[in-house]
mmCIF file of C-alpha atoms in Angstrom:
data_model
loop_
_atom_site.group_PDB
_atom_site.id
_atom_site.type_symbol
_atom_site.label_atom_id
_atom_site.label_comp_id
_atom_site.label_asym_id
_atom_site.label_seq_id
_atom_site.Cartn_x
_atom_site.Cartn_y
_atom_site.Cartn_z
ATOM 1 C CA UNK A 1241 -28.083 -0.040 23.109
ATOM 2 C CA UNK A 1242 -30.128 -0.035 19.382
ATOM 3 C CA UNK A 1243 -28.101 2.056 16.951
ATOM 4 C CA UNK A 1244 -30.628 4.697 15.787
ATOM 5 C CA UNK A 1245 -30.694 4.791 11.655
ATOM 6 C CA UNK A 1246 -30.212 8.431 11.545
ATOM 7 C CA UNK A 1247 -27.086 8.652 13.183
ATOM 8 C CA UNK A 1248 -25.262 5.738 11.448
ATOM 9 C CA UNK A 1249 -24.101 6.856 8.326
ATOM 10 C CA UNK A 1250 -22.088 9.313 10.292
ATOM 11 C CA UNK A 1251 -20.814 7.400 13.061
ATOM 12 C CA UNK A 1252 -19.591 4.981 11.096
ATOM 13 C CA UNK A 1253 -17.700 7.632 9.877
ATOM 14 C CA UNK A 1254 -16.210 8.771 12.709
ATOM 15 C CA UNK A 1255 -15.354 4.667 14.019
ATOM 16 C CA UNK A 1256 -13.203 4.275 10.766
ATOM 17 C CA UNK A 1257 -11.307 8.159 11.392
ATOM 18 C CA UNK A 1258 -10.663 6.341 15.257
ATOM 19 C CA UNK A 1259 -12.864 9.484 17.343
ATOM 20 C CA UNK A 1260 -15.523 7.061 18.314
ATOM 21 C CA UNK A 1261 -16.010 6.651 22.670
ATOM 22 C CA UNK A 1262 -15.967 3.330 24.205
ATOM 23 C CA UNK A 1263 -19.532 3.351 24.367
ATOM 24 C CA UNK A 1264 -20.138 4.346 20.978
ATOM 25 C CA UNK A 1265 -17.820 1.141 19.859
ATOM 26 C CA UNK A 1266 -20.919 -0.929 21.465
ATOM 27 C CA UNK A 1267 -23.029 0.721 19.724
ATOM 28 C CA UNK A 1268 -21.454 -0.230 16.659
ATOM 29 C CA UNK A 1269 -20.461 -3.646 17.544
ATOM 30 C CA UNK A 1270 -24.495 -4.753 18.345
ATOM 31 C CA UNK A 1271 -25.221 -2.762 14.969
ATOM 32 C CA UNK A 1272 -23.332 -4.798 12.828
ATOM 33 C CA UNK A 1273 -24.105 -7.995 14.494
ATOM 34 C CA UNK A 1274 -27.875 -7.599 13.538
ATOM 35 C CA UNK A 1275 -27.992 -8.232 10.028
ATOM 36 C CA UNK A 1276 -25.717 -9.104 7.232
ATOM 37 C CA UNK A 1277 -27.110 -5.729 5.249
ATOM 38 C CA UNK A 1278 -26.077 -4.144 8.051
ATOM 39 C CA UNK A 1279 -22.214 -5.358 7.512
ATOM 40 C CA UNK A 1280 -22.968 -4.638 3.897
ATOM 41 C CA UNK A 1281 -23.203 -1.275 4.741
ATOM 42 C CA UNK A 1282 -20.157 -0.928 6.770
ATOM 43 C CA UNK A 1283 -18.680 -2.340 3.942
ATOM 44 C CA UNK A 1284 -19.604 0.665 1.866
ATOM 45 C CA UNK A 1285 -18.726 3.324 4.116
ATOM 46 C CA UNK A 1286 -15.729 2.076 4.248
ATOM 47 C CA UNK A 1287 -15.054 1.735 0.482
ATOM 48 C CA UNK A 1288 -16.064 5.464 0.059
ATOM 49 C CA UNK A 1289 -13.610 6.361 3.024
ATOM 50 C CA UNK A 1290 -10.704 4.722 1.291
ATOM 51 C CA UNK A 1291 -12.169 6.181 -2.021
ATOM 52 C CA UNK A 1292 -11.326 9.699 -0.909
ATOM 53 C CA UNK A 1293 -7.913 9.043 0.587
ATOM 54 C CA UNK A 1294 -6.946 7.358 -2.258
ATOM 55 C CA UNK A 1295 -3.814 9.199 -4.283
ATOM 56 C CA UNK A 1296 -5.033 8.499 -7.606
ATOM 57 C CA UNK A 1297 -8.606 9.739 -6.986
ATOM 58 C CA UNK A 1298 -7.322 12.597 -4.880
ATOM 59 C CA UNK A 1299 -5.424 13.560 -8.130
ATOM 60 C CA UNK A 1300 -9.295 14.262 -10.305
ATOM 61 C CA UNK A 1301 -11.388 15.336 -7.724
ATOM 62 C CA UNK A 1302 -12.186 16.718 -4.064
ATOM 63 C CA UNK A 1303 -13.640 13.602 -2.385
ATOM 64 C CA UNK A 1304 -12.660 15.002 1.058
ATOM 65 C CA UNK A 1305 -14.559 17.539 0.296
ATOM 66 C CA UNK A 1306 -17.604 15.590 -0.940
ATOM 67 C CA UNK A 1307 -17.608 13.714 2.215
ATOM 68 C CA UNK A 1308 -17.760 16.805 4.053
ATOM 69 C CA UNK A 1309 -20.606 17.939 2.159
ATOM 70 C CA UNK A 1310 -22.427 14.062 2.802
ATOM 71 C CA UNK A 1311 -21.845 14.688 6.861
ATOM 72 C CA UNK A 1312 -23.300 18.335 6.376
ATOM 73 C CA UNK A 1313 -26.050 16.950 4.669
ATOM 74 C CA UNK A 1314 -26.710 14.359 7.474
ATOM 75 C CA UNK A 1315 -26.713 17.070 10.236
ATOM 76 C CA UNK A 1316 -28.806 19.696 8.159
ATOM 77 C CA UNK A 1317 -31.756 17.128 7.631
ATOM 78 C CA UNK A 1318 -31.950 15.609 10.714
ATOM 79 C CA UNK A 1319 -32.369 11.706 9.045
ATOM 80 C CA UNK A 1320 -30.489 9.052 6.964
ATOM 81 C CA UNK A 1321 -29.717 9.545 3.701
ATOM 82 C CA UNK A 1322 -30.964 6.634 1.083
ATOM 83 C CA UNK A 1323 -28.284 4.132 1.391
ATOM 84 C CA UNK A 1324 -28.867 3.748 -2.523
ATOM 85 C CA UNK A 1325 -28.357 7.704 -3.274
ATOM 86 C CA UNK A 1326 -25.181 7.924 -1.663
ATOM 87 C CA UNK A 1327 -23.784 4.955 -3.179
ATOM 88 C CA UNK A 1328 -25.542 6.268 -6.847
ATOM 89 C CA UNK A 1329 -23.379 9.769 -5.786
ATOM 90 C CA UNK A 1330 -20.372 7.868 -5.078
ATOM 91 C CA UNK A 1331 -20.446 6.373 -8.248
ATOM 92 C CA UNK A 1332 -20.798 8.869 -10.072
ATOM 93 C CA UNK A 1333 -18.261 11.081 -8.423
ATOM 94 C CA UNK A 1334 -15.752 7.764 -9.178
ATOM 95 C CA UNK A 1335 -15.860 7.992 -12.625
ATOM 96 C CA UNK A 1336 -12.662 6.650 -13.116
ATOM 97 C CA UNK A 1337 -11.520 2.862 -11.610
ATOM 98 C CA UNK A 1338 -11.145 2.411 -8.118
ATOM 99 C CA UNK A 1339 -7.572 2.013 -7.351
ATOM 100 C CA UNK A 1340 -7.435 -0.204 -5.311
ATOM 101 C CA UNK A 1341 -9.577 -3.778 -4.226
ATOM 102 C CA UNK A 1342 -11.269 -3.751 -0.747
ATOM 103 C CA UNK A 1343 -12.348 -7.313 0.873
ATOM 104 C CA UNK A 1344 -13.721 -7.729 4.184
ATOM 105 C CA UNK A 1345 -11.735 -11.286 5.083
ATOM 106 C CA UNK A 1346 -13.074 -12.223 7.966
ATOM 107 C CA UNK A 1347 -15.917 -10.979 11.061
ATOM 108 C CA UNK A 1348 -14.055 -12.358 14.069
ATOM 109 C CA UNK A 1349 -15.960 -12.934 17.546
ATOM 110 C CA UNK A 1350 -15.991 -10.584 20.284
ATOM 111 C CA UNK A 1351 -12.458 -9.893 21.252
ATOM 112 C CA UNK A 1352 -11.477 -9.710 24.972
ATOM 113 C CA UNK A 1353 -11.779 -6.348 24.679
ATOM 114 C CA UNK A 1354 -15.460 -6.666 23.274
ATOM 115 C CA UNK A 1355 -14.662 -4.934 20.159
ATOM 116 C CA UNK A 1356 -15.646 -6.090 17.083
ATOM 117 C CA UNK A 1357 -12.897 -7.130 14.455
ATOM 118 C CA UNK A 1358 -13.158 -7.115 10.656
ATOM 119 C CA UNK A 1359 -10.084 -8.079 8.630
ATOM 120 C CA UNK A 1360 -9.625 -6.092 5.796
ATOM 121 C CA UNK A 1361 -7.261 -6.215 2.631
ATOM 122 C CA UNK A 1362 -6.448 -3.771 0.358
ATOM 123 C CA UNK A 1363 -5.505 -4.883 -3.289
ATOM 124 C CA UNK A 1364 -3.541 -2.167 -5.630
ATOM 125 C CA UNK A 1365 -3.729 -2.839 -9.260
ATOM 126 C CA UNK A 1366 -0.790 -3.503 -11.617
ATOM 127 C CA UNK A 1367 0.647 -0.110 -12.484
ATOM 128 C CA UNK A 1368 -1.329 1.832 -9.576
ATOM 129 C CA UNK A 1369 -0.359 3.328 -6.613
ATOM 130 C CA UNK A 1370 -2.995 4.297 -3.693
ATOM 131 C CA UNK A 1371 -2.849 6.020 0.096
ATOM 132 C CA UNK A 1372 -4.711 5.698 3.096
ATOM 133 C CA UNK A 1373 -5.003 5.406 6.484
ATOM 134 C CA UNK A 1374 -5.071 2.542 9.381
ATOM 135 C CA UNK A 1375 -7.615 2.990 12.111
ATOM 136 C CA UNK A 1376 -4.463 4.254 14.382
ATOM 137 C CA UNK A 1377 -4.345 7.268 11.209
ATOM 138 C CA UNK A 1378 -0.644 5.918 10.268
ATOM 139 C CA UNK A 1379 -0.775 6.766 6.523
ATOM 140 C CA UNK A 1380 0.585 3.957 4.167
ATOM 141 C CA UNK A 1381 1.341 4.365 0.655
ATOM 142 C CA UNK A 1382 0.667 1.152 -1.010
ATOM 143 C CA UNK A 1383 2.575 0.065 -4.549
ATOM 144 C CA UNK A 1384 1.335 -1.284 -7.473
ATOM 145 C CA UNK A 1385 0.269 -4.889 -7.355
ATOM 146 C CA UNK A 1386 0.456 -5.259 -3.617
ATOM 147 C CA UNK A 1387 -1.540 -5.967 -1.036
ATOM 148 C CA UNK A 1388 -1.985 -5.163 2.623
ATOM 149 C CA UNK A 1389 -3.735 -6.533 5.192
ATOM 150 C CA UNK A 1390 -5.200 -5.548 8.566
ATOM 151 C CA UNK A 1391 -7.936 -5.063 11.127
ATOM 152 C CA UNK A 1392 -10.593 -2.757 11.140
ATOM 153 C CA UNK A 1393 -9.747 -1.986 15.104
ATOM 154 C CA UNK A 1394 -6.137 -2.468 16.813
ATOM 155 C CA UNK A 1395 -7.206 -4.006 19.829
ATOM 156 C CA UNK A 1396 -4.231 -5.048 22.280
ATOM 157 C CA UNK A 1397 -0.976 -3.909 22.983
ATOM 158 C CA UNK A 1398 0.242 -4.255 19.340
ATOM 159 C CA UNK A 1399 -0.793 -3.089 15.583
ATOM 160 C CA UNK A 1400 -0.095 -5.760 13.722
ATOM 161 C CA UNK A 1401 -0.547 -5.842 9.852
ATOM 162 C CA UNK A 1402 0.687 -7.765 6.878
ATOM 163 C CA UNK A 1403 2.288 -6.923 3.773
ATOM 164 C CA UNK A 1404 3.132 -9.080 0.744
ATOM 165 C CA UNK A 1405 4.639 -6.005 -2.016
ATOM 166 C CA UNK A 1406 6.011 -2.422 -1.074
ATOM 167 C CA UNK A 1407 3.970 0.132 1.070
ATOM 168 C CA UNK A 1408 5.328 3.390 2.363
ATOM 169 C CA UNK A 1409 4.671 3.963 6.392
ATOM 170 C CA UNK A 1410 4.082 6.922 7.888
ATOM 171 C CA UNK A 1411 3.662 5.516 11.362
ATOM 172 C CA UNK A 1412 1.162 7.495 14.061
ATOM 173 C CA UNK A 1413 3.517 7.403 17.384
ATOM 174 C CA UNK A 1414 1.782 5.280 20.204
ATOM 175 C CA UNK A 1415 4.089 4.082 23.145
ATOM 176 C CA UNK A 1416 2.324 1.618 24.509
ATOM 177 C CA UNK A 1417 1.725 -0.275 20.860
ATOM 178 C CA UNK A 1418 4.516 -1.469 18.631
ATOM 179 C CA UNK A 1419 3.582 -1.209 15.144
ATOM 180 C CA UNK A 1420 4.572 -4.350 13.460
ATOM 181 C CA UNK A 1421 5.080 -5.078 9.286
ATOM 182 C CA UNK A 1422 4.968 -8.443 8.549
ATOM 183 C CA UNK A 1423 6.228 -9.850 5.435
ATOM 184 C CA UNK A 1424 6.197 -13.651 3.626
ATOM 185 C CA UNK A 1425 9.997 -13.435 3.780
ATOM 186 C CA UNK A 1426 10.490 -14.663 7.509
ATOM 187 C CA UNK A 1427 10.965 -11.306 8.288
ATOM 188 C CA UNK A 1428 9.036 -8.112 10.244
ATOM 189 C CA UNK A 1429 9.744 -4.793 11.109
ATOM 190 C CA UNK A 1430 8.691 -3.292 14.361
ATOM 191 C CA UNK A 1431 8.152 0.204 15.293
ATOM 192 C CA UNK A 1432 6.649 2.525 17.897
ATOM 193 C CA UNK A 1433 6.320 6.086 15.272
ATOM 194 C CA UNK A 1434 8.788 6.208 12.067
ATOM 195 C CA UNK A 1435 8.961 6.768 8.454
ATOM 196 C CA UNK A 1436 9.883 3.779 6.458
ATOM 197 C CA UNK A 1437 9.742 1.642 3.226
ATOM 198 C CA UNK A 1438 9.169 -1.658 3.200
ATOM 199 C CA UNK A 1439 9.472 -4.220 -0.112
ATOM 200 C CA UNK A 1440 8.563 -7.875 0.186
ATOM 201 C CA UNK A 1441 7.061 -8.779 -2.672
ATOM 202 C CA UNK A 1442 6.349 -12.856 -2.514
ATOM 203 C CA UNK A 1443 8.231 -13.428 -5.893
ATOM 204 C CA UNK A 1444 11.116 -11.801 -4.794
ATOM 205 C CA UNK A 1445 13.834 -13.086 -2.562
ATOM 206 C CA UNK A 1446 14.967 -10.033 -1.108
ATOM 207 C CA UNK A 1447 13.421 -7.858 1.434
ATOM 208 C CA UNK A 1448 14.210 -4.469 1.262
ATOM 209 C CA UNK A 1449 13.787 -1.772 4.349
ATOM 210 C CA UNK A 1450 14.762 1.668 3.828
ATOM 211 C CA UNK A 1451 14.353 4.091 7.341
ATOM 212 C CA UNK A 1452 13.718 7.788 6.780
ATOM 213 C CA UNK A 1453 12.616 8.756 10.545
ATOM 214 C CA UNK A 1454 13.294 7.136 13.590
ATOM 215 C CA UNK A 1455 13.887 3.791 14.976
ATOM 216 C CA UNK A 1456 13.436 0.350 13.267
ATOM 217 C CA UNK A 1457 13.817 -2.743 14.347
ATOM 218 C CA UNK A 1458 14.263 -5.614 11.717
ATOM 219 C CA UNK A 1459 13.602 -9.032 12.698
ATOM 220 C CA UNK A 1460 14.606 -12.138 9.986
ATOM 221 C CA UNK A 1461 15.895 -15.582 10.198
ATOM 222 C CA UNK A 1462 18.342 -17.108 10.408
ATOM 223 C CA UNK A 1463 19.560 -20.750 11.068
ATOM 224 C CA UNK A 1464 16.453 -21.331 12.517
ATOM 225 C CA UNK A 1465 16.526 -19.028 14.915
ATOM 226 C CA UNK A 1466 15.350 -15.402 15.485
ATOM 227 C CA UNK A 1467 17.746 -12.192 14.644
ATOM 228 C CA UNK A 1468 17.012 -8.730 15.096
ATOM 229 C CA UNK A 1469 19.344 -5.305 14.134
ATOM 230 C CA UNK A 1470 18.141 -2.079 15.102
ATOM 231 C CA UNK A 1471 18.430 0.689 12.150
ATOM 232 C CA UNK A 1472 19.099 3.953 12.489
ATOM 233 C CA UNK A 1473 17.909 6.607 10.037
ATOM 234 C CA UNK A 1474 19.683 6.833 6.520
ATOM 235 C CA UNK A 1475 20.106 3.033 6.516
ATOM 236 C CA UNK A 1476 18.852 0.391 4.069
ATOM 237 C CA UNK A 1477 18.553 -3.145 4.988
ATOM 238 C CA UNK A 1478 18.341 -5.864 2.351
ATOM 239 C CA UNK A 1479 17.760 -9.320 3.971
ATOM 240 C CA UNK A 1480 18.225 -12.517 1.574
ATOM 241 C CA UNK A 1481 15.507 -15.239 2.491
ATOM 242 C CA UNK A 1482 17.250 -18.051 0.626
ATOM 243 C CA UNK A 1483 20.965 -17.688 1.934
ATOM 244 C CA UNK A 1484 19.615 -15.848 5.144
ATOM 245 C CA UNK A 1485 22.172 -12.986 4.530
ATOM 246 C CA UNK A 1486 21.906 -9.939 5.600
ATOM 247 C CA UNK A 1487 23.328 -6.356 4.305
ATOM 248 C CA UNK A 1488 23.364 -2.777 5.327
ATOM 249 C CA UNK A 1489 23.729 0.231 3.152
ATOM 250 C CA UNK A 1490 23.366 3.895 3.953
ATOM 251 C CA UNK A 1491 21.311 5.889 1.779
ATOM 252 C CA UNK A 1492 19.377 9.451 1.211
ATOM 253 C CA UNK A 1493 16.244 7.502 0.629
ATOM 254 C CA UNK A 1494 15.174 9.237 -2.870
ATOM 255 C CA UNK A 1495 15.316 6.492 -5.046
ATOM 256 C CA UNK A 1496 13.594 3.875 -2.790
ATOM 257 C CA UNK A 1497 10.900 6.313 -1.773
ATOM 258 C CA UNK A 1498 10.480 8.111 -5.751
ATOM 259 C CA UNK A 1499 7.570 5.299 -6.621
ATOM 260 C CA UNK A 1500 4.734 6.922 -3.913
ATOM 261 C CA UNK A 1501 5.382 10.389 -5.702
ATOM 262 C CA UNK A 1502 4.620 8.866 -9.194
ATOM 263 C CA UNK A 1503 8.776 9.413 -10.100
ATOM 264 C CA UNK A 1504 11.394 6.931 -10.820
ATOM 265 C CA UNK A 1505 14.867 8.105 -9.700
ATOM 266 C CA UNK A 1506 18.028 6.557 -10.245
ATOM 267 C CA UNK A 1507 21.151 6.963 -8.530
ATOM 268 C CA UNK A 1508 24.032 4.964 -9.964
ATOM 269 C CA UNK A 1509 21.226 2.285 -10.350
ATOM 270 C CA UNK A 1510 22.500 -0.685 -11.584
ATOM 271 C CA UNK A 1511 20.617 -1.993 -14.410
ATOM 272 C CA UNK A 1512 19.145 -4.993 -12.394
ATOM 273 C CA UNK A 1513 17.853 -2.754 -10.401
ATOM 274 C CA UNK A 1514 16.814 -0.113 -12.755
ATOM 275 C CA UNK A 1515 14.483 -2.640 -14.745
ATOM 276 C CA UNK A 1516 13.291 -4.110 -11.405
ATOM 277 C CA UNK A 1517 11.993 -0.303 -10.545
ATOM 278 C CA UNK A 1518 10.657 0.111 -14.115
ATOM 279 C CA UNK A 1519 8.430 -2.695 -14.184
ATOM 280 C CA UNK A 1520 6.355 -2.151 -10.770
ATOM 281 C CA UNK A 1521 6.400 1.308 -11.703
ATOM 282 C CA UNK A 1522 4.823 0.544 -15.712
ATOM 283 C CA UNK A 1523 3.554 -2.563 -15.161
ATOM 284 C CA UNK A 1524 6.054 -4.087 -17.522
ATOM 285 C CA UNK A 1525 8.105 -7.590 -17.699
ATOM 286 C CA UNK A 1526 11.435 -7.525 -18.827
ATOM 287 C CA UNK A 1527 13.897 -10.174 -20.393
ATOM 288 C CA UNK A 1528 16.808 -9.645 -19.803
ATOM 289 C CA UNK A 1529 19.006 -11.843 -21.870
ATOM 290 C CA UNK A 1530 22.295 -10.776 -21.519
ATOM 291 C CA UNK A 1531 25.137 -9.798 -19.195
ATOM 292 C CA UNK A 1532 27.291 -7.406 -20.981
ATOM 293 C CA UNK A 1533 25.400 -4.504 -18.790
ATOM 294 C CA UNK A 1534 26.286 -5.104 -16.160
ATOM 295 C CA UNK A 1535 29.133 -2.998 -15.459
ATOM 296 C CA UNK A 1536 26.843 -0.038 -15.955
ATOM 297 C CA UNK A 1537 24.917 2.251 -13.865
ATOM 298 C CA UNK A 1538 22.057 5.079 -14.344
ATOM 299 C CA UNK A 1539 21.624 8.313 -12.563
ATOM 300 C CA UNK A 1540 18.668 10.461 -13.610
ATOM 301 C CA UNK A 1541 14.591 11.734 -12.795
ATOM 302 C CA UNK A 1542 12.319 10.463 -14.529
ATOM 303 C CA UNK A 1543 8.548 11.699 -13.547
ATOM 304 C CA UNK A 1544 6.048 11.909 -17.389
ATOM 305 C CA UNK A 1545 8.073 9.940 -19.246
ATOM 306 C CA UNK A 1546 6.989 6.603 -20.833
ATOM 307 C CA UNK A 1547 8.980 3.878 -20.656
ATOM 308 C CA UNK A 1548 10.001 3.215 -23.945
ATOM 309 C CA UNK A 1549 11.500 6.963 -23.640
ATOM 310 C CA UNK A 1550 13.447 6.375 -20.908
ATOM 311 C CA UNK A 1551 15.152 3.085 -22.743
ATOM 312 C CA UNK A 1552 15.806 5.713 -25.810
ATOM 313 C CA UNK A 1553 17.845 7.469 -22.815
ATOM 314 C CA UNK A 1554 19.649 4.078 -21.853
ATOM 315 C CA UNK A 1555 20.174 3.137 -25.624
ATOM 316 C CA UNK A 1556 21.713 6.598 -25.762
ATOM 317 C CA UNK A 1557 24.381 6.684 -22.816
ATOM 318 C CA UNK A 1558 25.001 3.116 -22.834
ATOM 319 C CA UNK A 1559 24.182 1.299 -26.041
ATOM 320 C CA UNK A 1560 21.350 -1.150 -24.249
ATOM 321 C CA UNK A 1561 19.597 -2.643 -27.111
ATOM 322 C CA UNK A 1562 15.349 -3.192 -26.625
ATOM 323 C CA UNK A 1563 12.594 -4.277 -28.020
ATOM 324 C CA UNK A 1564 9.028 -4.993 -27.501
ATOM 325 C CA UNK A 1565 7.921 -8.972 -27.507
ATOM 326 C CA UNK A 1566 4.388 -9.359 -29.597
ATOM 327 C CA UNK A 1567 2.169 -12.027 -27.948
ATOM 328 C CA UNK A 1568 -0.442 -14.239 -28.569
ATOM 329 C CA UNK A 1569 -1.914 -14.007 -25.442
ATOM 330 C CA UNK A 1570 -5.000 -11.432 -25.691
ATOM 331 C CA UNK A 1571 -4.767 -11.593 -21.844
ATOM 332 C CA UNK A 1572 -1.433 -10.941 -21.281
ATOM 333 C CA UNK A 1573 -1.665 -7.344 -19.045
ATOM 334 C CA UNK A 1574 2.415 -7.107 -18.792
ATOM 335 C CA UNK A 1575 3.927 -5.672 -21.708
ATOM 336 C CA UNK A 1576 7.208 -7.787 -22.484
ATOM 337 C CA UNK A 1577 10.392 -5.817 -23.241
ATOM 338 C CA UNK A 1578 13.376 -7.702 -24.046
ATOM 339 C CA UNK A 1579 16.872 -6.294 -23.339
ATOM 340 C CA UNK A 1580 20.050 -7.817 -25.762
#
């Protein structure tokens, strides 16, 4: 059955929010195998969809609420909109950056289930932090400089998705799918409805799980083989790719969650870890060049400050000494802050 133009804009809509029939799916599916403009403009919905469910945007402007006034538009007139007026009106309600990267990866082949597949990946900058939602409505909060990557449909009896950084999951409860994080640590987290946070960022060699709401189960390697442990709220799990060790700590959860509010929170933070939080959270590098901090610890909120402020606050209470490295690179986008 032949898509009609009039009713696309909007049911592509309603495919991406998951409240599209079986029959409309087929619809879809012949749509977008018609034309390559036709995927093009899947592609676009799509981008203004994430666009207003993105934190950062959310913070300047309404764009729920231009959506809303797009679909009202749509129903009042009866026919399509110009594909190049609502893109013009996009644009010019996103006058600032998008925050995040959107790339269609891959158009799959007709699943068993006859439902066509695209894999998509979503790309946070350095020093961003963006929200949206999968096409099961679990909500993710993804961190700066890290990416996520998953189908456009969850056809099966899983929802699979990858992650290579830190994302926040809110996850929608479905019994009869586990929702399953995996990571490029050896490692994935499997769930049927929970709150957790999830770092695994590829230059690291930890990954870190924190559980805030119901049951996770955290799969990893070791000697070859398989483990699992299931976690129980309150817990923090951080598993060691390179000696395959594996630790449990229990924990309130405000410190490892304070990055998807826009806060950093420390709670007898060693420094380590303390820089480690500064630098996805300001996009900054740090050198750390000796040990004799070691010993110390930082408790404290930190929400408008800028980082060199909250240094002045470490210089302070412990005596850390800091300064900023000059470079010659023109392109180098990390600040350098060196700690002696």
């Amino acid at each position: 059955m032949k898509t009609e133009e009039m009713n696309i804009e909007d049911l592509l809509i309603r495919y991406y929010d998951g409240q599209t029939t079986a029959g409309e799916m087929q619809e879809i599916e012949a749509w977008l195998k018609m034309s390559d403009d036709n995927k093009q403009k899947a592609k676009d919905v799509y981008t203004l969809l994430l666009a207003a469910d993105t934190k950062s945007a959310a913070d300047t402007m309404d764009m729920e609420e231009e959506l809303a006034n797009v679909k009202k538009r749509m129903k009042a007139t009866g026919r399509p909109i110009a594909w190049w007026k609502w893109m013009q009106r996009a644009a010019a309600i996103l006058f600032i950056p998008m925050a995040a990267t959107i790339l269609i990866l891959l158009n799959q082949p007709e699943s068993a289930s006859s439902v066509y597949v695209q894999m998509l990946e979503v790309q946070t900058q350095p020093g961003v932090i963006t929200s949206f939602r999968l096409p099961d409505s679990t909500l993710v909060y993804l961190n700066s400089a890290s990416t996520l990557r998953y189908p456009s449909v969850f056809t099966g009896d899983t929802r699979e998705i990858n992650l290579c950084g830190e994302a926040y999951f809110d996850v929608t409860k479905d019994p009869g799918r586990k929702f399953i994080v995996s990571t490029p640590h050896h490692s994935k987290v499997e769930v049927l409805g929970t709150r957790f946070n999830l770092e695994a960022f590829d230059d690291m060699d930890e990954v870190v799980t924190t559980l805030v709401e119901g049951k996770v189960e955290f799969k990893y390697r070791k000697a070859g083989d398989e483990q699992k442990m299931v976690m129980k709220p309150g817990q923090k799990t951080i598993y060691n790719r390179k000696n395959e060790e594996i630790r449990v700590k229990n924990t309130t959860g405000e410190s490892e969650l304070s990055w998807k509010d826009k806060k950093v929170i420390f709670d007898r933070t060693p420094l380590q870890e303390a820089l480690r939080m500064l630098g996805k959270r300001y996009n900054v590098e740090f050198m750390l060049k000796t040990t004799k901090y070691d010993k110390y610890t930082f408790t404290g909120t930190f929400t408008d400050q800028y980082v060199d402020e909250i240094l002045d606050n470490f210089k302070i209470s412990s005596h850390i000494r800091w300064r900023i490295i000059k470079t010659k690179d023109n392109e180098q986008k990390k600040r350098l802050i060196e700690i002696y």
